[in-house]
Each structure stands twice: as C-alpha cells, then as structure tokens.
mmCIF file of C-alpha atoms in Angstrom:
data_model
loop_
_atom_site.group_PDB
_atom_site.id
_atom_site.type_symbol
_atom_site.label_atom_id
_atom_site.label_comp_id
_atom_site.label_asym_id
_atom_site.label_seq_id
_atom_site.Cartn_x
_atom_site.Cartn_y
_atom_site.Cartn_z
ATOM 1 C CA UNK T 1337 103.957 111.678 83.025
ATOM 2 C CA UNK T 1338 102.545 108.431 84.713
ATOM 3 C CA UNK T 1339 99.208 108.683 82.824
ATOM 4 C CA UNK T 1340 98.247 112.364 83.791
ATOM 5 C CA UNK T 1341 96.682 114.116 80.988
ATOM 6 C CA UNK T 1342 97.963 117.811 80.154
ATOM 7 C CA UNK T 1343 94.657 120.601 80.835
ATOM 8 C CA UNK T 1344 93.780 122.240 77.956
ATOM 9 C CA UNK T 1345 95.301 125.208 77.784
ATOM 10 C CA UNK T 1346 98.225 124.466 79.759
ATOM 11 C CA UNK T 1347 101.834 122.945 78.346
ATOM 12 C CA UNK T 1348 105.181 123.052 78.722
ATOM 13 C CA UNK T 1349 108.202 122.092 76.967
ATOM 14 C CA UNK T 1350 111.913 121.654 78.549
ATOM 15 C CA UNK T 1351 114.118 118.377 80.913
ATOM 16 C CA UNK T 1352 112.508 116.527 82.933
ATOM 17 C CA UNK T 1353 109.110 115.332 83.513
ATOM 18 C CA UNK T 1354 105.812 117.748 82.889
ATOM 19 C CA UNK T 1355 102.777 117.855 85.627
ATOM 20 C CA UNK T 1356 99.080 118.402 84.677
ATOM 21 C CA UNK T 1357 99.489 122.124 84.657
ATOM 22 C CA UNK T 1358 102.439 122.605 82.501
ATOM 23 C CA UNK T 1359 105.122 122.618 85.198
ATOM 24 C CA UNK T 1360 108.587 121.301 84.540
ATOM 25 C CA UNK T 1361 109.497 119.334 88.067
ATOM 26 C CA UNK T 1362 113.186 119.835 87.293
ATOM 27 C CA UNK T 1363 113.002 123.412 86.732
ATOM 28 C CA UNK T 1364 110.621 123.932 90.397
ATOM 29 C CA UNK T 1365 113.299 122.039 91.787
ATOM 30 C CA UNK T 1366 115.693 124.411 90.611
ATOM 31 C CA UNK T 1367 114.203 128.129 91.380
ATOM 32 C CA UNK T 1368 115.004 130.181 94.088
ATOM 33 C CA UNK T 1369 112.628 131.146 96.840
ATOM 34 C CA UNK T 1370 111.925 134.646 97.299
ATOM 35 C CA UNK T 1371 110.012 136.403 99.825
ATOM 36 C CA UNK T 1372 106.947 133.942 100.921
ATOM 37 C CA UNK T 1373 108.565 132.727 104.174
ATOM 38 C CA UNK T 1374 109.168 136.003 105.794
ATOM 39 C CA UNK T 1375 105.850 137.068 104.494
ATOM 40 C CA UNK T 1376 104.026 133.639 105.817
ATOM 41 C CA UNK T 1377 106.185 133.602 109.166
ATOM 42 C CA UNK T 1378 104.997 136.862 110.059
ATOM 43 C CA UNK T 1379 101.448 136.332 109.285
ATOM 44 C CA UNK T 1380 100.942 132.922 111.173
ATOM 45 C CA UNK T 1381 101.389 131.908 114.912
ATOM 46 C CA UNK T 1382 105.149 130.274 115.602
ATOM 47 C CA UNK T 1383 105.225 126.642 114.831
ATOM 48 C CA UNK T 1384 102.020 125.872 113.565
ATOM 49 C CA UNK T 1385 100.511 123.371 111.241
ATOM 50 C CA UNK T 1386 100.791 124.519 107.887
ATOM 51 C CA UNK T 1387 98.729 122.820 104.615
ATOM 52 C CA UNK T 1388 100.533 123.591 101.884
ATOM 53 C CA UNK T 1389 98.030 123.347 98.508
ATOM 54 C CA UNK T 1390 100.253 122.990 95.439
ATOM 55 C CA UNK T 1391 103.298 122.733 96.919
ATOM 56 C CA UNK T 1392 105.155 121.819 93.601
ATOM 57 C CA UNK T 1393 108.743 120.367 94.418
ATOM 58 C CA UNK T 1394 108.937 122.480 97.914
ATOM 59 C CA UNK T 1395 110.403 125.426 96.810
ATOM 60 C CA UNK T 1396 108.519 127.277 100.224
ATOM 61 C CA UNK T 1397 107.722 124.464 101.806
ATOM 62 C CA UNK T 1398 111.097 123.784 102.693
ATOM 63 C CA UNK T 1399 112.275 127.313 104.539
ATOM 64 C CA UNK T 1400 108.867 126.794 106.240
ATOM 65 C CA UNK T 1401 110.462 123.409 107.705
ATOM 66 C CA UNK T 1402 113.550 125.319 108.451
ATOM 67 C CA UNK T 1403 111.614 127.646 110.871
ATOM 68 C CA UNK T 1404 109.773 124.988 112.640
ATOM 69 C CA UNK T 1405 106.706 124.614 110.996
ATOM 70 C CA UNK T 1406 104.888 121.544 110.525
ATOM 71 C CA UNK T 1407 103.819 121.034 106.892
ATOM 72 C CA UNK T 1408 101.446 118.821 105.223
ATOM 73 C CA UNK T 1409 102.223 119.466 101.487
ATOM 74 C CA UNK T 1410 99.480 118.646 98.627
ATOM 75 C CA UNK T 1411 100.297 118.181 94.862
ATOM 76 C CA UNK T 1412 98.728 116.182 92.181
ATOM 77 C CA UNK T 1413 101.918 115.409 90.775
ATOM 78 C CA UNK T 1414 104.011 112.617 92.475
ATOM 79 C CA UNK T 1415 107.071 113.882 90.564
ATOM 80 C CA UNK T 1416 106.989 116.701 92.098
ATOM 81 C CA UNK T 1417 106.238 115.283 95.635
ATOM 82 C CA UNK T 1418 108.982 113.161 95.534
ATOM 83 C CA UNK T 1419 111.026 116.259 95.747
ATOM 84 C CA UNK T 1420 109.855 117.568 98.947
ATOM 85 C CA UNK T 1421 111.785 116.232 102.296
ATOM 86 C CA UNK T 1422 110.597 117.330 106.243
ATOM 87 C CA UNK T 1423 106.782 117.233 105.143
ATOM 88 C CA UNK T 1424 104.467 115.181 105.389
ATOM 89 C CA UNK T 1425 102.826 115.012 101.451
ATOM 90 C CA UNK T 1426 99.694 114.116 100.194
ATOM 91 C CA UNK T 1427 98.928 113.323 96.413
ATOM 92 C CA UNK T 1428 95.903 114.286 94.662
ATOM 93 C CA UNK T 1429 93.917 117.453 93.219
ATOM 94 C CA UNK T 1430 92.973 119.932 95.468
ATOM 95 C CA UNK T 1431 89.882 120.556 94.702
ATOM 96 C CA UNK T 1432 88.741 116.720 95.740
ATOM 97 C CA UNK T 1433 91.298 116.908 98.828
ATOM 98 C CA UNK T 1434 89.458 113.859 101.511
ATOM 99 C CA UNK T 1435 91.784 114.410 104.680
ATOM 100 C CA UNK T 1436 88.977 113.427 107.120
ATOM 101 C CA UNK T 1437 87.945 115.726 110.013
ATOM 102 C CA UNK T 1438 91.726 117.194 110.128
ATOM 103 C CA UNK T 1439 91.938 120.813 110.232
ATOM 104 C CA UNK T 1440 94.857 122.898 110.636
ATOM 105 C CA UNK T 1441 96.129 126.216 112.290
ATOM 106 C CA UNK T 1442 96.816 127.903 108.595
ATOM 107 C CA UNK T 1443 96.033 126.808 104.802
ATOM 108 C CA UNK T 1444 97.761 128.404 102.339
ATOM 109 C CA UNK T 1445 97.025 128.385 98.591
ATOM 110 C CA UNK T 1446 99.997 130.406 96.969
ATOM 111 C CA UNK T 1447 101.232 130.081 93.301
ATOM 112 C CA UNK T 1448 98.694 132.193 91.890
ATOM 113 C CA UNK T 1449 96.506 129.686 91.679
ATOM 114 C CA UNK T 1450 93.124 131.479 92.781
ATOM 115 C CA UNK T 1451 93.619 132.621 88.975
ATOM 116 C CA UNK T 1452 92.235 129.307 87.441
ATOM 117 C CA UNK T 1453 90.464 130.151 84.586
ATOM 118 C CA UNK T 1454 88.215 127.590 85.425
ATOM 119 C CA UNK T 1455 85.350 128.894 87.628
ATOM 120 C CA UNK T 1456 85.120 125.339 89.263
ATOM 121 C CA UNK T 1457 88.192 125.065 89.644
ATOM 122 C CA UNK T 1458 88.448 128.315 91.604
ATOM 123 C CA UNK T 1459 85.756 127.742 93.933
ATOM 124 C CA UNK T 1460 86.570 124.162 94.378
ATOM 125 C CA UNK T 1461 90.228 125.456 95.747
ATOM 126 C CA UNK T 1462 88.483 128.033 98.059
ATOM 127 C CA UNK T 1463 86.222 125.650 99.277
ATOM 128 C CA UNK T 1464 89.045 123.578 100.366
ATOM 129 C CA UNK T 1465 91.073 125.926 101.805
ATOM 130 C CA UNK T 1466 87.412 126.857 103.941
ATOM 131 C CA UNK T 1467 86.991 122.837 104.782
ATOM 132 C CA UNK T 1468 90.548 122.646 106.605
ATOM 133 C CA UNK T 1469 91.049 125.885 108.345
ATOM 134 C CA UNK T 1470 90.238 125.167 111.700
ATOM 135 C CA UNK T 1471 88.172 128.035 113.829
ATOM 136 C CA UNK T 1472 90.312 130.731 114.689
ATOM 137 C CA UNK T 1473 93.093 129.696 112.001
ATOM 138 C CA UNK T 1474 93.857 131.746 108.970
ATOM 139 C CA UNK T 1475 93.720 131.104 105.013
ATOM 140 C CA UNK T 1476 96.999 132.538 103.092
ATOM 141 C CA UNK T 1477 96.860 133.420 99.755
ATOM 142 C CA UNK T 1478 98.604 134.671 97.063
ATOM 143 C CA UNK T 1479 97.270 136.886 94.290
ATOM 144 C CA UNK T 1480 98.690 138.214 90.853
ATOM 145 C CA UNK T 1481 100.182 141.698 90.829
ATOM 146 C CA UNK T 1482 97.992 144.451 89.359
ATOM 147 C CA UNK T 1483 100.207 144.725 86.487
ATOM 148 C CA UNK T 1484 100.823 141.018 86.081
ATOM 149 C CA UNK T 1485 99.830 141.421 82.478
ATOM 150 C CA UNK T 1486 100.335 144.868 81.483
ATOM 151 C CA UNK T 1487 104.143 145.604 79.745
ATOM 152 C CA UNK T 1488 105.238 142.801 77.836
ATOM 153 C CA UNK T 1489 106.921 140.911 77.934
ATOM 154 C CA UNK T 1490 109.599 141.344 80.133
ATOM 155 C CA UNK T 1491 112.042 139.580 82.027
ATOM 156 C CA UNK T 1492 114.208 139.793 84.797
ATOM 157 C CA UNK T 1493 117.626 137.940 85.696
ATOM 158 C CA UNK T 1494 117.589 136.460 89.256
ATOM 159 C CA UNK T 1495 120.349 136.944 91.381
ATOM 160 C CA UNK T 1496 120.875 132.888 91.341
ATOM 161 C CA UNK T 1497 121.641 133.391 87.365
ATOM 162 C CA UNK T 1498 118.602 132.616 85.790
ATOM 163 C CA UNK T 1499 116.443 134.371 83.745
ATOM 164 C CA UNK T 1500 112.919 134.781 83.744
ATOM 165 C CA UNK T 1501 110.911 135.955 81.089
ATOM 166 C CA UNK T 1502 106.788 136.877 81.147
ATOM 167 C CA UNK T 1503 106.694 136.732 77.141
ATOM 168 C CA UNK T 1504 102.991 137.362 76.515
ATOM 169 C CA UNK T 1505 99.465 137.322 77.969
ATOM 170 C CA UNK T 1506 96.387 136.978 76.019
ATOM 171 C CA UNK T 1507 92.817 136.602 75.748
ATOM 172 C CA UNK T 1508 91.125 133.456 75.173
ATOM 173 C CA UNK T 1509 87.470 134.633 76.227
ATOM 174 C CA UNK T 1510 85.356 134.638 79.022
ATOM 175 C CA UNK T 1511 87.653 137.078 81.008
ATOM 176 C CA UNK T 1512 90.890 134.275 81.139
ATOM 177 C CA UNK T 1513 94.424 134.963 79.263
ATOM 178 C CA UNK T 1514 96.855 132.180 78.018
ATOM 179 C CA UNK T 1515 100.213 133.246 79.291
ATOM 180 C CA UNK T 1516 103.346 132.047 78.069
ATOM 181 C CA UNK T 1517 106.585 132.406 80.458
ATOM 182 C CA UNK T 1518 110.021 131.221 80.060
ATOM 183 C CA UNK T 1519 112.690 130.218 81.908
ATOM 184 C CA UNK T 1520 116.660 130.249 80.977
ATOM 185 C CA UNK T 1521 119.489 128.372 82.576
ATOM 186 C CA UNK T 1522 123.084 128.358 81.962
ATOM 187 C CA UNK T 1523 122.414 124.570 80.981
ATOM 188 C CA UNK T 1524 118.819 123.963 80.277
ATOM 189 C CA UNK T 1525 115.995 126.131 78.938
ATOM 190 C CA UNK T 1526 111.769 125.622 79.897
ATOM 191 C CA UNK T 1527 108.331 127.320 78.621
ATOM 192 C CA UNK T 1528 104.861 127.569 80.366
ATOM 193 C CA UNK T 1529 101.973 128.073 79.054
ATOM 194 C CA UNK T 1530 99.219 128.710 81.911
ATOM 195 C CA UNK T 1531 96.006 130.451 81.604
ATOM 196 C CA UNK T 1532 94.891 132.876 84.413
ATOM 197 C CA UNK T 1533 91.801 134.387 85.100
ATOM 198 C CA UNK T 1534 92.515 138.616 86.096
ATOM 199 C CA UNK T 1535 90.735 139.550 89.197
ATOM 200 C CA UNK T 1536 90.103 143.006 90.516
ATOM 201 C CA UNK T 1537 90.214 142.973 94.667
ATOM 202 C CA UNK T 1538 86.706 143.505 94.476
ATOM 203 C CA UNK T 1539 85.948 140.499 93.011
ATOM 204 C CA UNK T 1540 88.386 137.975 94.482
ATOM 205 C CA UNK T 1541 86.890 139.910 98.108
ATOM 206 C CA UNK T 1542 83.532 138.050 95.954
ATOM 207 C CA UNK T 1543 84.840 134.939 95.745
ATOM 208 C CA UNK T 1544 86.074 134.442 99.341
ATOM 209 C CA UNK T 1545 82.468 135.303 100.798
ATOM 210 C CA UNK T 1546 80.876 132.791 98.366
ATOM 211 C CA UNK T 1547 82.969 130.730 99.590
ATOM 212 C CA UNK T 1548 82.580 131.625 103.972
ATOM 213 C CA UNK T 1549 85.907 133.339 103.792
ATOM 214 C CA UNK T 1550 86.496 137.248 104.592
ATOM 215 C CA UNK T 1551 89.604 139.461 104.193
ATOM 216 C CA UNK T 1552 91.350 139.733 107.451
ATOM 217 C CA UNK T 1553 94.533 141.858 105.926
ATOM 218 C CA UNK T 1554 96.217 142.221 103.249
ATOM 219 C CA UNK T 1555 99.969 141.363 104.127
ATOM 220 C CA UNK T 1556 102.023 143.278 101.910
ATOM 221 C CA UNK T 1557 101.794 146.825 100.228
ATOM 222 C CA UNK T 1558 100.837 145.004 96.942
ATOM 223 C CA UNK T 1559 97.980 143.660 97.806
ATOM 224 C CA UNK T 1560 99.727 140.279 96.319
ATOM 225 C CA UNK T 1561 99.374 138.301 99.743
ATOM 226 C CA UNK T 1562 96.137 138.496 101.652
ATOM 227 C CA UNK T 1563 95.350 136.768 104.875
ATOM 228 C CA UNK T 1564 91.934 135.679 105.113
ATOM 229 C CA UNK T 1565 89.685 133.993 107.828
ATOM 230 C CA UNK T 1566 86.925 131.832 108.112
ATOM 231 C CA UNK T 1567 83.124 133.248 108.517
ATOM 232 C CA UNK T 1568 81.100 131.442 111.141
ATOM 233 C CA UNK T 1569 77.331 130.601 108.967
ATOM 234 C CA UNK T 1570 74.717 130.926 111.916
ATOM 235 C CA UNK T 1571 72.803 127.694 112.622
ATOM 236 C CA UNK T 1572 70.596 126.878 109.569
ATOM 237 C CA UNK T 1573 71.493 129.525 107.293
ATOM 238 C CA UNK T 1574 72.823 129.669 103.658
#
C-alpha cells in the first residue's frame, strides 16, 4: 500500500492492492460504468475541461475521454492512477488539492463521497470543488439514493456478470453508518467497509451554501445527481 495508512473505519479485503478508503484497485479496474457519462455529457458544455475528484482507476473518466472531454483526474492513490490513460492525473487528497490559480469549466465530485462521515472532510471536498470552478462553470455531484440504506441487504447481478451486494448499514454515532458491500466475480471475490454520513436534501442544500455553492438543478428524477454553481460573495462580505 506504499505507506498509506487505512482510515478508521474503512477496510477492505480481496486481490490486489487496497487504497486509504478501503478500495480494491483491481476490482475499480474491473466494474462496469453505468449511467454517469450520459448524465455528465448532458449537464456540461461539449468538450470542456473536466476535474475529476476521486477518480479511482477511471472507471468514468475514461467514456468522458471518449466524448472529447479534457480530464484532469485526482486520486490519493497512485495505484489507482496508474490505471487511468487519456487524462492528465494528479496525486494527492482532495481536500489539500494546490493546483495554483487553474480553474476549470466543470468539477465533479461523484462516488458518493459528499457522504464522509467526517465533517472536515466534507467541507474540505466542497471547498475544493468551490476553489476550482471557474465563474460561470458548474460543480457535479453525486449523492446517495434516498433508500441507500433502507432494505438490506440486497444485491443485484450486473449485466457484465458480477454481483453486487449492499450487505448492511449501521450506526456508529454522530449521524454516520459503517456499511459493508461486497463484490463477486466468477474468479475473485472483494468487501468494503465505508462509512457514510445520510443527508436529507435539505441539509446537503446546507452544506453547499456554507460552502458558496447553490443548487442549480437536480439532473435526474432521483435527486442522486445535482448540478450546482458557484455564489458570487459581494466585496468584503462573509
């Protein structure tokens, strides 16, 4: 794991090297995209300059290549970077991301990962996500169902052949779960164990204006991706 010490509360077991968070980089190398590019394409001018935060091994990053976006894709694991090809990557946490005075046309934050349990954490991604969307640009992100924890566990088989399963979800305090998933191949087998803070919309709507964000639209009937945009302060205030 090159030195990177597991989070507490986070693990997984399986192949393959395991990032910070618990993620297996052979098994994000190996799952499927779903939906996110048609929902991100649709959302975001043609051909513009994506930053991908948490990019893992480039499961969306690459279809967003595909259609002609640029990419610069973030990821505190190198393991994973080195899976990711037609993007420019940059290593490192997001929540300390120095890219200068860059800014870019969209920033998205997808994988859920407004849920940190961590409220530092959280804001630090948000604030990040504020720091490099350029005026006028948009902030993508990607939220947990509203029954991400109810009914479980459960799983479903994907149409590639593997099977996913959600097997349980619960409460550690302070309002954050410790969720365990699984994942089943024909040759290899992986666990996750994540923990993820619940939000209603009201209060993730609280969390973008703390940190200068606002709802623009949210992008599909869900409510699971939201387009959001940068709010101008006015000169001196807070």
């Amino acid at each position: 794991m090159s030195g990177q010490l597991v989070r507490e509360g986070y693990a997984g077991t399986g192949p393959g090297a395991i990032t910070p968070d618990g993620c297996a980089v052979e098994l994000y190398s190996r799952l499927a995209v779903g939906d996110e590019p048609d929902v991100i394409a649709a959302a975001v001018p043609a051909g513009a300059h994506i930053l991908e935060l948490g990019c893992g091994a480039g499961r969306v990053t690459h279809p967003l290549v595909e259609r002609g976006f640029r990419l610069t894709a973030v990821d505190e694991s190198p393991q994973m970077l080195e899976r990711v090809r037609g993007a420019r990557t940059v290593c490192g946490p997001i929540e300390s991301l120095d890219l200068g005075d860059e800014t870019f046309d969209v920033v998205m934050l997808a994988s859920f990962l407004v849920h940190a349990g961590d409220h530092q954490v959280r804001d630090g991604l948000l604030r990040t996500c504020r720091r490099y969307v350029r005026d006028g640009g948009v902030v993508l992100l990607q939220r947990e169902g509203a029954d991400c924890h109810d009914a479980l566990p459960r799983e479903r088989v994907h149409p590639a052949g593997y099977t996913v399963r959600i097997v349980s979800s619960e409460p550690v305090g302070d309002g954050v779960r410790s969720v365990r998933a699984e994942y089943e191949f024909a040759d290899a087998r992986w666990t996750q164990t994540f923990r993820s803070r619940p939000l209603t919309r009201e209060a993730f709507e609280g969390h973008l204006r703390a940190a200068d964000l606002r709802v623009d639209r949210y992008l599909t009937d869900d409510g699971v991706w939201v387009r959001a945009v940068p709010v101008q302060r006015p000169p001196g205030g807070q």
